[in-house]
Short mmCIF file of N, CA and C in Angstrom, two decimals:
data_model
loop_
_atom_site.label_atom_id
_atom_site.label_comp_id
_atom_site.label_asym_id
_atom_site.label_seq_id
_atom_site.Cartn_x
_atom_site.Cartn_y
_atom_site.Cartn_z
N VAL A 1 -37.72 23.78 -57.64
CA VAL A 1 -37.99 23.76 -56.33
C VAL A 1 -37.32 23.21 -55.20
N GLN A 2 -36.47 24.37 -54.25
CA GLN A 2 -35.42 24.18 -53.12
C GLN A 2 -35.95 23.49 -52.71
N LEU A 3 -35.35 22.70 -51.27
CA LEU A 3 -35.92 21.87 -50.32
C LEU A 3 -34.78 22.63 -49.10
N GLN A 4 -35.39 22.95 -48.42
CA GLN A 4 -34.46 23.08 -46.48
C GLN A 4 -34.92 22.81 -45.54
N ALA A 5 -34.43 21.14 -45.27
CA ALA A 5 -34.80 20.74 -44.08
C ALA A 5 -34.20 20.46 -42.90
N SER A 6 -34.54 20.96 -41.26
CA SER A 6 -33.87 20.91 -40.69
C SER A 6 -34.93 19.92 -39.26
N GLY A 7 -33.97 20.01 -38.27
CA GLY A 7 -35.07 19.72 -37.03
C GLY A 7 -34.22 18.57 -36.58
N GLY A 8 -33.99 17.68 -37.18
CA GLY A 8 -33.02 16.33 -37.08
C GLY A 8 -32.30 16.40 -35.62
N GLY A 9 -31.69 15.32 -34.82
CA GLY A 9 -30.59 16.27 -34.17
C GLY A 9 -30.25 14.63 -32.77
N LEU A 10 -30.44 14.16 -31.88
CA LEU A 10 -30.00 13.22 -31.59
C LEU A 10 -30.86 12.88 -29.72
N VAL A 11 -31.89 11.68 -29.81
CA VAL A 11 -32.56 11.07 -29.09
C VAL A 11 -32.35 9.56 -28.61
N ARG A 12 -33.15 9.85 -27.97
CA ARG A 12 -33.13 8.31 -27.22
C ARG A 12 -34.64 7.51 -27.10
N ALA A 13 -34.06 6.08 -27.38
CA ALA A 13 -35.68 5.88 -28.06
C ALA A 13 -36.76 5.66 -26.91
N GLY A 14 -37.44 6.40 -27.71
CA GLY A 14 -38.78 5.95 -27.27
C GLY A 14 -39.29 7.98 -27.38
N GLY A 15 -38.15 8.44 -27.58
CA GLY A 15 -38.64 10.55 -27.71
C GLY A 15 -39.01 10.26 -28.57
N SER A 16 -38.99 11.90 -28.87
CA SER A 16 -39.57 12.26 -30.48
C SER A 16 -38.87 13.09 -31.15
N LEU A 17 -39.47 13.82 -32.28
CA LEU A 17 -38.03 14.64 -33.07
C LEU A 17 -39.33 14.95 -34.29
N ASN A 18 -39.33 16.56 -34.63
CA ASN A 18 -39.71 16.62 -35.65
C ASN A 18 -39.89 17.34 -36.63
N VAL A 19 -39.16 16.62 -37.86
CA VAL A 19 -37.78 17.39 -38.14
C VAL A 19 -39.06 18.03 -39.98
N SER A 20 -38.82 19.23 -40.35
CA SER A 20 -39.24 20.41 -41.28
C SER A 20 -39.06 19.90 -42.67
N CYS A 21 -39.57 20.59 -43.59
CA CYS A 21 -38.02 20.68 -44.45
C CYS A 21 -39.11 22.25 -46.18
N ALA A 22 -38.69 23.44 -45.56
CA ALA A 22 -38.94 24.42 -46.50
C ALA A 22 -38.70 24.28 -47.43
N ALA A 23 -39.51 24.67 -49.01
CA ALA A 23 -39.56 24.56 -50.15
C ALA A 23 -39.87 26.17 -51.22
N SER A 24 -39.26 25.99 -51.65
CA SER A 24 -38.92 27.77 -52.61
C SER A 24 -38.88 27.68 -53.87
N GLY A 25 -39.09 27.77 -54.46
CA GLY A 25 -38.90 28.02 -56.51
C GLY A 25 -40.22 28.11 -56.47
N ARG A 26 -41.24 26.76 -57.10
CA ARG A 26 -41.63 26.53 -57.53
C ARG A 26 -42.89 26.28 -56.86
N PRO A 27 -44.30 26.67 -57.29
CA PRO A 27 -45.81 26.67 -56.32
C PRO A 27 -45.54 24.67 -55.44
N PHE A 28 -44.89 25.33 -54.71
CA PHE A 28 -45.26 23.84 -53.18
C PHE A 28 -46.86 23.05 -53.31
N SER A 29 -47.89 23.45 -53.67
CA SER A 29 -48.67 23.04 -53.72
C SER A 29 -49.15 22.02 -54.33
N GLY A 30 -48.18 22.49 -55.71
CA GLY A 30 -48.31 21.87 -56.96
C GLY A 30 -47.62 20.09 -56.50
N TYR A 31 -46.98 20.12 -55.49
CA TYR A 31 -45.42 18.39 -55.61
C TYR A 31 -46.43 17.54 -54.47
N LEU A 32 -46.57 16.70 -54.61
CA LEU A 32 -46.63 15.33 -53.86
C LEU A 32 -45.60 15.59 -52.90
N MET A 33 -45.03 15.82 -51.00
CA MET A 33 -44.35 15.32 -50.47
C MET A 33 -43.68 14.82 -49.31
N GLY A 34 -42.75 13.92 -49.59
CA GLY A 34 -42.57 12.84 -49.21
C GLY A 34 -40.68 13.14 -48.45
N TRP A 35 -40.97 11.74 -47.77
CA TRP A 35 -39.42 11.74 -46.83
C TRP A 35 -38.97 10.59 -46.86
N PHE A 36 -37.64 10.58 -47.42
CA PHE A 36 -36.91 9.44 -47.15
C PHE A 36 -35.97 9.19 -46.33
N ARG A 37 -35.69 8.21 -45.75
CA ARG A 37 -33.97 8.12 -45.31
C ARG A 37 -33.02 7.05 -45.16
N GLN A 38 -31.83 7.00 -45.53
CA GLN A 38 -30.59 6.19 -45.68
C GLN A 38 -29.71 6.04 -44.58
N ALA A 39 -29.91 5.28 -44.25
CA ALA A 39 -28.77 3.98 -42.78
C ALA A 39 -27.47 4.49 -43.75
N PRO A 40 -26.46 4.50 -42.70
CA PRO A 40 -24.66 3.84 -43.49
C PRO A 40 -25.03 2.39 -43.75
N GLY A 41 -24.67 2.46 -45.40
CA GLY A 41 -24.13 1.30 -46.26
C GLY A 41 -25.95 0.58 -46.60
N LYS A 42 -26.56 1.43 -46.16
CA LYS A 42 -27.99 0.88 -46.74
C LYS A 42 -28.66 1.81 -47.62
N GLU A 43 -29.07 1.53 -48.55
CA GLU A 43 -30.17 1.98 -50.07
C GLU A 43 -31.04 2.77 -48.67
N ARG A 44 -31.09 3.80 -49.73
CA ARG A 44 -32.18 5.13 -49.28
C ARG A 44 -33.59 5.03 -49.73
N GLU A 45 -34.30 4.79 -48.66
CA GLU A 45 -35.48 4.28 -48.15
C GLU A 45 -36.62 5.07 -48.39
N PHE A 46 -38.04 4.44 -48.21
CA PHE A 46 -39.37 5.76 -48.31
C PHE A 46 -39.56 5.55 -47.04
N VAL A 47 -40.03 6.67 -46.53
CA VAL A 47 -40.80 6.93 -45.18
C VAL A 47 -42.38 7.15 -45.03
N ALA A 48 -42.52 8.11 -46.22
CA ALA A 48 -44.03 8.78 -45.65
C ALA A 48 -44.08 9.76 -46.57
N ALA A 49 -45.08 9.96 -47.68
CA ALA A 49 -45.65 10.28 -47.93
C ALA A 49 -47.18 11.06 -48.40
N ILE A 50 -46.89 12.22 -48.94
CA ILE A 50 -48.51 13.56 -48.40
C ILE A 50 -49.15 13.67 -49.86
N SER A 51 -50.17 13.75 -49.77
CA SER A 51 -50.99 14.17 -51.34
C SER A 51 -50.43 15.81 -51.07
N TRP A 52 -50.86 16.67 -52.51
CA TRP A 52 -50.89 17.79 -52.54
C TRP A 52 -51.81 18.55 -51.59
N ASN A 53 -52.79 18.00 -51.43
CA ASN A 53 -53.85 18.92 -50.54
C ASN A 53 -53.89 18.74 -48.44
N GLY A 54 -53.30 17.05 -49.23
CA GLY A 54 -52.92 16.70 -47.53
C GLY A 54 -53.59 15.83 -46.63
N GLY A 55 -54.74 15.69 -48.03
CA GLY A 55 -55.76 15.10 -47.42
C GLY A 55 -55.36 12.74 -47.61
N SER A 56 -54.20 12.95 -48.17
CA SER A 56 -53.75 11.99 -48.52
C SER A 56 -52.33 11.48 -47.68
N THR A 57 -51.83 10.20 -47.20
CA THR A 57 -50.50 10.57 -46.79
C THR A 57 -50.08 8.79 -46.76
N ASP A 58 -49.46 8.04 -46.68
CA ASP A 58 -48.56 6.80 -46.83
C ASP A 58 -47.42 6.44 -45.96
N TYR A 59 -47.69 5.38 -45.82
CA TYR A 59 -45.79 5.22 -44.75
C TYR A 59 -45.22 3.70 -45.01
N ARG A 60 -44.29 3.83 -44.94
CA ARG A 60 -43.53 2.57 -44.80
C ARG A 60 -44.26 1.81 -43.13
N ASP A 61 -43.97 0.46 -43.01
CA ASP A 61 -44.61 -0.55 -42.76
C ASP A 61 -44.04 -0.89 -41.10
N SER A 62 -42.81 0.00 -40.81
CA SER A 62 -41.94 0.11 -40.18
C SER A 62 -42.36 1.50 -39.33
N VAL A 63 -43.03 2.26 -40.03
CA VAL A 63 -43.17 3.72 -39.20
C VAL A 63 -45.26 3.74 -38.75
N LYS A 64 -45.36 3.19 -39.24
CA LYS A 64 -46.75 2.84 -39.26
C LYS A 64 -47.00 3.49 -37.18
N GLY A 65 -48.47 4.12 -37.46
CA GLY A 65 -48.16 4.54 -35.87
C GLY A 65 -47.59 5.46 -35.01
N ARG A 66 -46.55 5.74 -35.79
CA ARG A 66 -45.04 6.43 -34.47
C ARG A 66 -45.45 7.03 -35.39
N PHE A 67 -44.80 7.98 -36.94
CA PHE A 67 -44.07 8.66 -37.25
C PHE A 67 -45.43 9.38 -38.08
N THR A 68 -45.72 10.79 -38.18
CA THR A 68 -47.08 11.12 -38.72
C THR A 68 -46.34 11.84 -39.63
N ILE A 69 -46.54 12.21 -41.01
CA ILE A 69 -45.99 13.04 -42.05
C ILE A 69 -47.35 14.65 -42.36
N SER A 70 -47.31 15.59 -42.69
CA SER A 70 -48.38 16.80 -42.41
C SER A 70 -47.20 17.85 -43.03
N ARG A 71 -48.86 18.57 -43.79
CA ARG A 71 -48.10 19.65 -44.54
C ARG A 71 -48.66 20.96 -44.78
N ASP A 72 -47.78 22.45 -44.78
CA ASP A 72 -49.48 23.56 -44.62
C ASP A 72 -48.14 24.19 -45.75
N ASN A 73 -48.84 24.30 -46.77
CA ASN A 73 -48.52 24.61 -47.84
C ASN A 73 -48.63 26.21 -47.70
N ALA A 74 -49.41 27.75 -46.83
CA ALA A 74 -49.14 28.60 -46.16
C ALA A 74 -47.73 28.87 -46.46
N LYS A 75 -47.52 28.06 -45.74
CA LYS A 75 -45.63 28.06 -45.74
C LYS A 75 -44.78 27.87 -46.17
N ASN A 76 -45.78 26.52 -47.06
CA ASN A 76 -44.94 25.75 -48.01
C ASN A 76 -43.04 25.02 -47.23
N THR A 77 -44.02 23.91 -46.63
CA THR A 77 -43.80 23.11 -45.23
C THR A 77 -43.98 22.05 -45.39
N VAL A 78 -43.13 21.00 -44.93
CA VAL A 78 -43.89 19.26 -44.45
C VAL A 78 -43.04 19.25 -43.81
N PHE A 79 -43.84 18.28 -43.08
CA PHE A 79 -43.38 18.12 -41.06
C PHE A 79 -43.50 16.54 -41.45
N LEU A 80 -42.72 15.91 -40.67
CA LEU A 80 -42.65 14.78 -39.94
C LEU A 80 -42.36 14.27 -38.69
N GLN A 81 -43.51 14.63 -38.14
CA GLN A 81 -43.24 14.25 -36.41
C GLN A 81 -43.14 12.34 -36.23
N MET A 82 -41.85 12.75 -35.55
CA MET A 82 -41.62 11.06 -35.45
C MET A 82 -41.96 10.53 -33.75
N ASN A 83 -41.88 10.06 -33.28
CA ASN A 83 -42.34 9.72 -32.00
C ASN A 83 -41.93 7.83 -31.38
N SER A 84 -41.37 7.29 -30.71
CA SER A 84 -41.47 5.86 -30.27
C SER A 84 -40.74 5.89 -31.07
N LEU A 85 -39.47 6.92 -31.09
CA LEU A 85 -38.26 6.58 -32.03
C LEU A 85 -37.73 5.07 -31.61
N LYS A 86 -36.81 3.90 -31.93
CA LYS A 86 -35.79 3.34 -32.38
C LYS A 86 -34.76 3.29 -33.14
N PRO A 87 -33.76 2.68 -32.42
CA PRO A 87 -32.59 2.65 -32.67
C PRO A 87 -32.01 2.29 -34.30
N GLU A 88 -33.22 2.17 -35.02
CA GLU A 88 -32.74 1.65 -35.67
C GLU A 88 -33.48 2.74 -36.62
N ASP A 89 -34.07 3.70 -35.94
CA ASP A 89 -35.00 4.85 -37.10
C ASP A 89 -33.55 5.72 -37.50
N THR A 90 -32.69 5.69 -36.95
CA THR A 90 -30.92 6.31 -37.57
C THR A 90 -31.12 6.09 -38.58
N ALA A 91 -30.49 7.96 -38.96
CA ALA A 91 -30.37 7.83 -40.72
C ALA A 91 -29.91 9.29 -41.06
N LEU A 92 -29.81 8.97 -42.16
CA LEU A 92 -30.25 10.67 -42.63
C LEU A 92 -31.49 10.70 -43.71
N TYR A 93 -32.49 11.79 -42.64
CA TYR A 93 -33.30 12.07 -43.40
C TYR A 93 -33.91 12.71 -44.17
N TYR A 94 -34.08 12.83 -45.58
CA TYR A 94 -34.40 13.35 -46.81
C TYR A 94 -35.78 13.96 -47.13
N CYS A 95 -36.35 15.29 -47.49
CA CYS A 95 -37.25 15.50 -48.32
C CYS A 95 -37.22 15.13 -49.33
N ALA A 96 -38.55 15.32 -50.42
CA ALA A 96 -38.63 14.64 -51.63
C ALA A 96 -39.70 15.17 -51.76
N ALA A 97 -39.61 15.91 -53.47
CA ALA A 97 -41.18 16.94 -54.27
C ALA A 97 -41.32 15.83 -55.20
N GLY A 98 -42.30 15.77 -56.10
CA GLY A 98 -42.76 14.82 -57.38
C GLY A 98 -44.27 15.43 -57.38
N ARG A 99 -43.72 15.78 -59.46
CA ARG A 99 -45.15 15.69 -59.40
C ARG A 99 -46.03 15.04 -59.41
N HIS A 100 -46.01 13.47 -59.93
CA HIS A 100 -47.11 12.38 -59.68
C HIS A 100 -46.54 11.34 -58.61
N ASN A 101 -45.55 11.18 -58.65
CA ASN A 101 -45.43 10.05 -57.41
C ASN A 101 -44.06 10.45 -55.98
N VAL A 102 -44.35 9.72 -54.86
CA VAL A 102 -42.67 10.15 -54.31
C VAL A 102 -42.62 8.66 -53.35
N HIS A 103 -43.06 8.04 -53.92
CA HIS A 103 -43.24 6.90 -53.26
C HIS A 103 -41.74 5.53 -53.96
N ASP A 104 -41.17 6.39 -54.93
CA ASP A 104 -39.87 5.58 -55.54
C ASP A 104 -39.05 6.07 -55.64
N LEU A 105 -37.79 6.03 -55.14
CA LEU A 105 -36.80 6.60 -56.00
C LEU A 105 -36.81 7.76 -57.05
N TYR A 106 -37.37 6.79 -57.60
CA TYR A 106 -36.45 7.42 -59.33
C TYR A 106 -37.50 8.25 -60.16
N ASP A 107 -38.73 8.12 -58.70
CA ASP A 107 -39.64 9.20 -59.53
C ASP A 107 -39.73 10.78 -58.53
N VAL A 108 -38.81 10.88 -58.35
CA VAL A 108 -38.45 12.64 -57.39
C VAL A 108 -38.06 13.27 -58.12
N ASP A 109 -38.86 14.66 -58.19
CA ASP A 109 -38.58 15.47 -59.26
C ASP A 109 -37.01 16.34 -57.95
N TYR A 110 -37.78 16.03 -56.69
CA TYR A 110 -36.52 17.75 -56.14
C TYR A 110 -36.06 16.73 -54.67
N TRP A 111 -35.10 16.99 -54.64
CA TRP A 111 -34.37 16.62 -53.33
C TRP A 111 -33.55 17.41 -52.19
N GLY A 112 -33.95 17.22 -51.37
CA GLY A 112 -33.83 18.30 -50.48
C GLY A 112 -32.10 18.20 -49.56
N GLU A 113 -31.52 18.62 -48.96
CA GLU A 113 -30.42 18.27 -48.51
C GLU A 113 -30.71 17.36 -46.81
N GLY A 114 -30.39 16.19 -46.71
CA GLY A 114 -30.14 14.98 -45.48
C GLY A 114 -30.62 16.09 -44.23
N THR A 115 -31.08 16.13 -43.19
CA THR A 115 -30.69 15.66 -41.71
C THR A 115 -30.96 14.93 -40.99
N GLN A 116 -29.96 14.89 -40.09
CA GLN A 116 -29.46 13.44 -38.89
C GLN A 116 -30.50 13.35 -37.85
N VAL A 117 -30.69 11.85 -37.88
CA VAL A 117 -31.65 11.64 -36.86
C VAL A 117 -31.12 10.60 -35.97
N THR A 118 -30.16 10.81 -34.59
CA THR A 118 -29.82 9.75 -34.37
C THR A 118 -31.18 9.25 -33.05
N VAL A 119 -30.82 7.58 -32.93
CA VAL A 119 -32.01 7.68 -32.01
C VAL A 119 -31.02 6.63 -30.97
N SER A 120 -30.53 7.26 -29.73
CA SER A 120 -29.59 6.17 -29.16
C SER A 120 -30.35 5.06 -28.55
N SER A 121 -29.79 4.10 -28.13
CA SER A 121 -30.93 2.81 -27.13
C SER A 121 -31.02 3.29 -25.63
#
């Protein structure tokens, strides 16, 4: 699976961004999809995950109620809608695909290139 993320940018605190990740290669619907992020000097961390059919989602506590992950299997694309953004959300955001799990770095089978999200105060 090849993953290509896009949609990052610069936004003021309280604003919104929608990042997306287009997949190609193996059947997209066979993979759990997720988003991770990595801020400068920090470890890459889990942000959100979505099940094969989109029926189940999970988020890190700090983004619950602000971020929404979704997927469109017909378009081989996963989305992350980010609202009420905070400066601490600033990071390089990576999409990830896994056959069994996408909550842990070591369970991810495929990574996309990161897309930068910068939130100014």
